[in-house]
XYZ file of C-alpha atoms in Angstrom:
167
model
C 4.111 -39.944 17.877
C 6.103 -38.487 20.608
C 6.194 -34.807 21.479
C 9.936 -34.534 20.185
C 8.934 -36.100 16.845
C 6.087 -33.811 16.396
C 8.128 -30.828 17.332
C 10.844 -31.959 14.840
C 8.381 -32.250 12.046
C 7.052 -28.837 12.770
C 10.499 -27.220 13.066
C 12.047 -29.120 9.901
C 8.687 -28.560 7.814
C 9.632 -27.516 4.245
C 7.436 -24.413 4.479
C 9.312 -23.282 7.628
C 12.640 -23.896 6.088
C 11.749 -21.880 3.053
C 10.288 -19.062 5.168
C 13.441 -18.907 7.188
C 15.566 -18.723 3.885
C 13.507 -15.819 2.876
C 13.618 -14.017 6.239
C 17.414 -14.344 6.251
C 17.514 -11.709 3.541
C 16.839 -7.997 4.037
C 14.407 -7.978 1.004
C 12.576 -10.976 2.534
C 12.160 -9.343 5.948
C 11.115 -6.040 4.335
C 8.421 -7.827 2.136
C 7.203 -9.481 5.296
C 7.141 -6.323 7.348
C 5.415 -4.667 4.472
C 2.663 -7.325 4.325
C 2.124 -6.964 8.158
C 2.024 -3.235 7.744
C -0.452 -3.281 5.111
C -2.566 -5.874 6.963
C -2.454 -3.697 10.052
C -3.414 -0.537 8.117
C -6.430 -2.557 6.670
C -7.545 -4.013 9.991
C -7.287 -0.745 11.860
C -9.644 0.478 9.227
C -12.059 -2.285 9.645
C -11.871 -1.803 13.600
C -12.548 1.865 13.196
C -15.581 1.179 11.015
C -16.794 -1.079 13.746
C -16.265 1.576 16.415
C -13.512 -0.243 18.201
C -11.179 2.762 18.563
C -8.889 1.250 21.301
C -8.003 -1.919 19.093
C -7.641 0.221 15.947
C -5.236 2.410 17.728
C -3.117 -0.609 18.724
C -2.966 -1.852 15.123
C -2.422 1.607 13.814
C 0.685 1.892 16.246
C 2.007 -1.499 14.904
C 1.585 -0.141 11.427
C 3.604 3.103 12.260
C 6.446 1.168 14.053
C 6.786 -1.348 11.204
C 7.121 1.515 8.855
C 9.878 3.080 10.927
C 11.561 -0.335 11.103
C 11.490 -0.669 7.378
C 13.119 2.719 6.916
C 15.955 1.622 9.167
C 16.625 -1.369 6.711
C 16.905 1.349 3.738
C 19.789 3.323 5.310
C 22.343 1.994 2.815
C 20.097 2.191 -0.170
C 21.249 5.651 -1.411
C 24.708 4.380 -2.193
C 23.174 1.429 -4.214
C 21.379 4.091 -6.207
C 24.392 6.214 -6.769
C 26.413 3.174 -7.902
C 23.467 2.409 -10.434
C 23.640 6.031 -11.653
C 27.245 5.749 -12.207
C 27.061 2.583 -13.998
C 24.038 3.962 -16.268
C 26.223 7.007 -17.128
C 29.056 4.813 -18.221
C 26.869 2.209 -19.848
C 28.078 1.321 -23.480
C 24.569 0.085 -24.261
C 23.247 3.589 -23.612
C 26.161 5.457 -25.264
C 23.997 6.280 -28.365
C 20.633 6.929 -26.681
C 21.354 10.258 -24.747
C 17.666 10.686 -23.618
C 17.526 7.022 -22.226
C 20.883 7.487 -20.468
C 19.825 10.808 -18.999
C 16.596 9.337 -17.609
C 18.263 6.254 -16.180
C 20.841 8.322 -14.451
C 18.302 11.079 -13.297
C 15.964 8.350 -11.976
C 18.741 6.619 -9.967
C 19.959 10.129 -8.572
C 16.420 11.109 -7.594
C 15.912 7.878 -5.745
C 19.329 8.333 -3.940
C 17.924 11.863 -3.121
C 14.696 10.630 -1.895
C 16.171 7.888 0.268
C 18.787 10.344 1.740
C 16.192 12.915 2.771
C 13.848 10.139 3.956
C 16.636 8.845 6.298
C 16.964 12.413 7.778
C 13.256 12.463 8.290
C 13.365 8.971 9.874
C 16.474 9.969 11.991
C 14.364 13.019 13.253
C 11.067 11.038 13.913
C 12.992 8.375 16.152
C 14.782 11.415 17.900
C 18.172 10.406 16.774
C 18.743 13.989 15.323
C 16.754 17.023 16.464
C 15.386 19.220 13.501
C 13.338 22.256 14.164
C 9.766 21.578 12.759
C 10.132 23.711 9.662
C 13.436 22.023 8.758
C 11.817 18.601 9.299
C 8.906 19.638 7.176
C 11.294 21.035 4.473
C 13.244 17.654 4.363
C 10.037 15.695 3.984
C 8.953 17.864 1.149
C 12.246 17.572 -0.557
C 12.252 13.855 0.068
C 8.752 13.492 -1.576
C 9.764 15.728 -4.529
C 12.757 13.568 -5.332
C 10.525 10.497 -5.082
C 7.934 12.036 -7.542
C 10.439 13.245 -10.030
C 12.266 9.649 -9.742
C 8.896 8.099 -10.606
C 8.114 10.508 -13.546
C 11.587 10.167 -15.031
C 11.306 6.377 -14.704
C 8.023 6.370 -16.486
C 9.636 8.663 -19.090
C 12.468 6.204 -19.355
C 10.191 3.251 -20.065
C 8.310 5.066 -22.665
C 11.724 5.562 -24.505
C 12.535 1.846 -24.336
C 9.751 0.609 -26.694
C 10.466 3.326 -29.202
C 14.055 2.043 -29.328
C 13.005 -1.401 -29.805
C 10.663 -0.593 -32.877
C 13.610 0.807 -34.762
């Protein structure tokens, strides 16, 4: 087999073709980045346990930079959550269930708030904007509060759904 034929088989391999289709989407790239980021966190931990601080530092830096890159891909997400909140507030299916509607809207608004403040924290961390340390810390706390409340409201919303189905 010639080198060209072998290269053609590798380049046109179905696994590679499927991988490229996945990586052509933002969600596919994000999942790949996340997998590498979590592996880097795990491997840095292993290296630290073995006492190889230099190698662990490189893997930790990779993890941190992938995390920053993933945040860049989420810059438009707050608008998606605001649209979802508006749709939930106007939903005919949720018109009779006021608690379910409220929690669905609140969850989307909390996620929009979380991602908005998280974008501010990201922009500060990459030095695109310059916040004084107390403002940066405040933005981070607000972001995390939105995230926590969004999760809690989402859990409450999921508790309401089975009750609705039982009636």
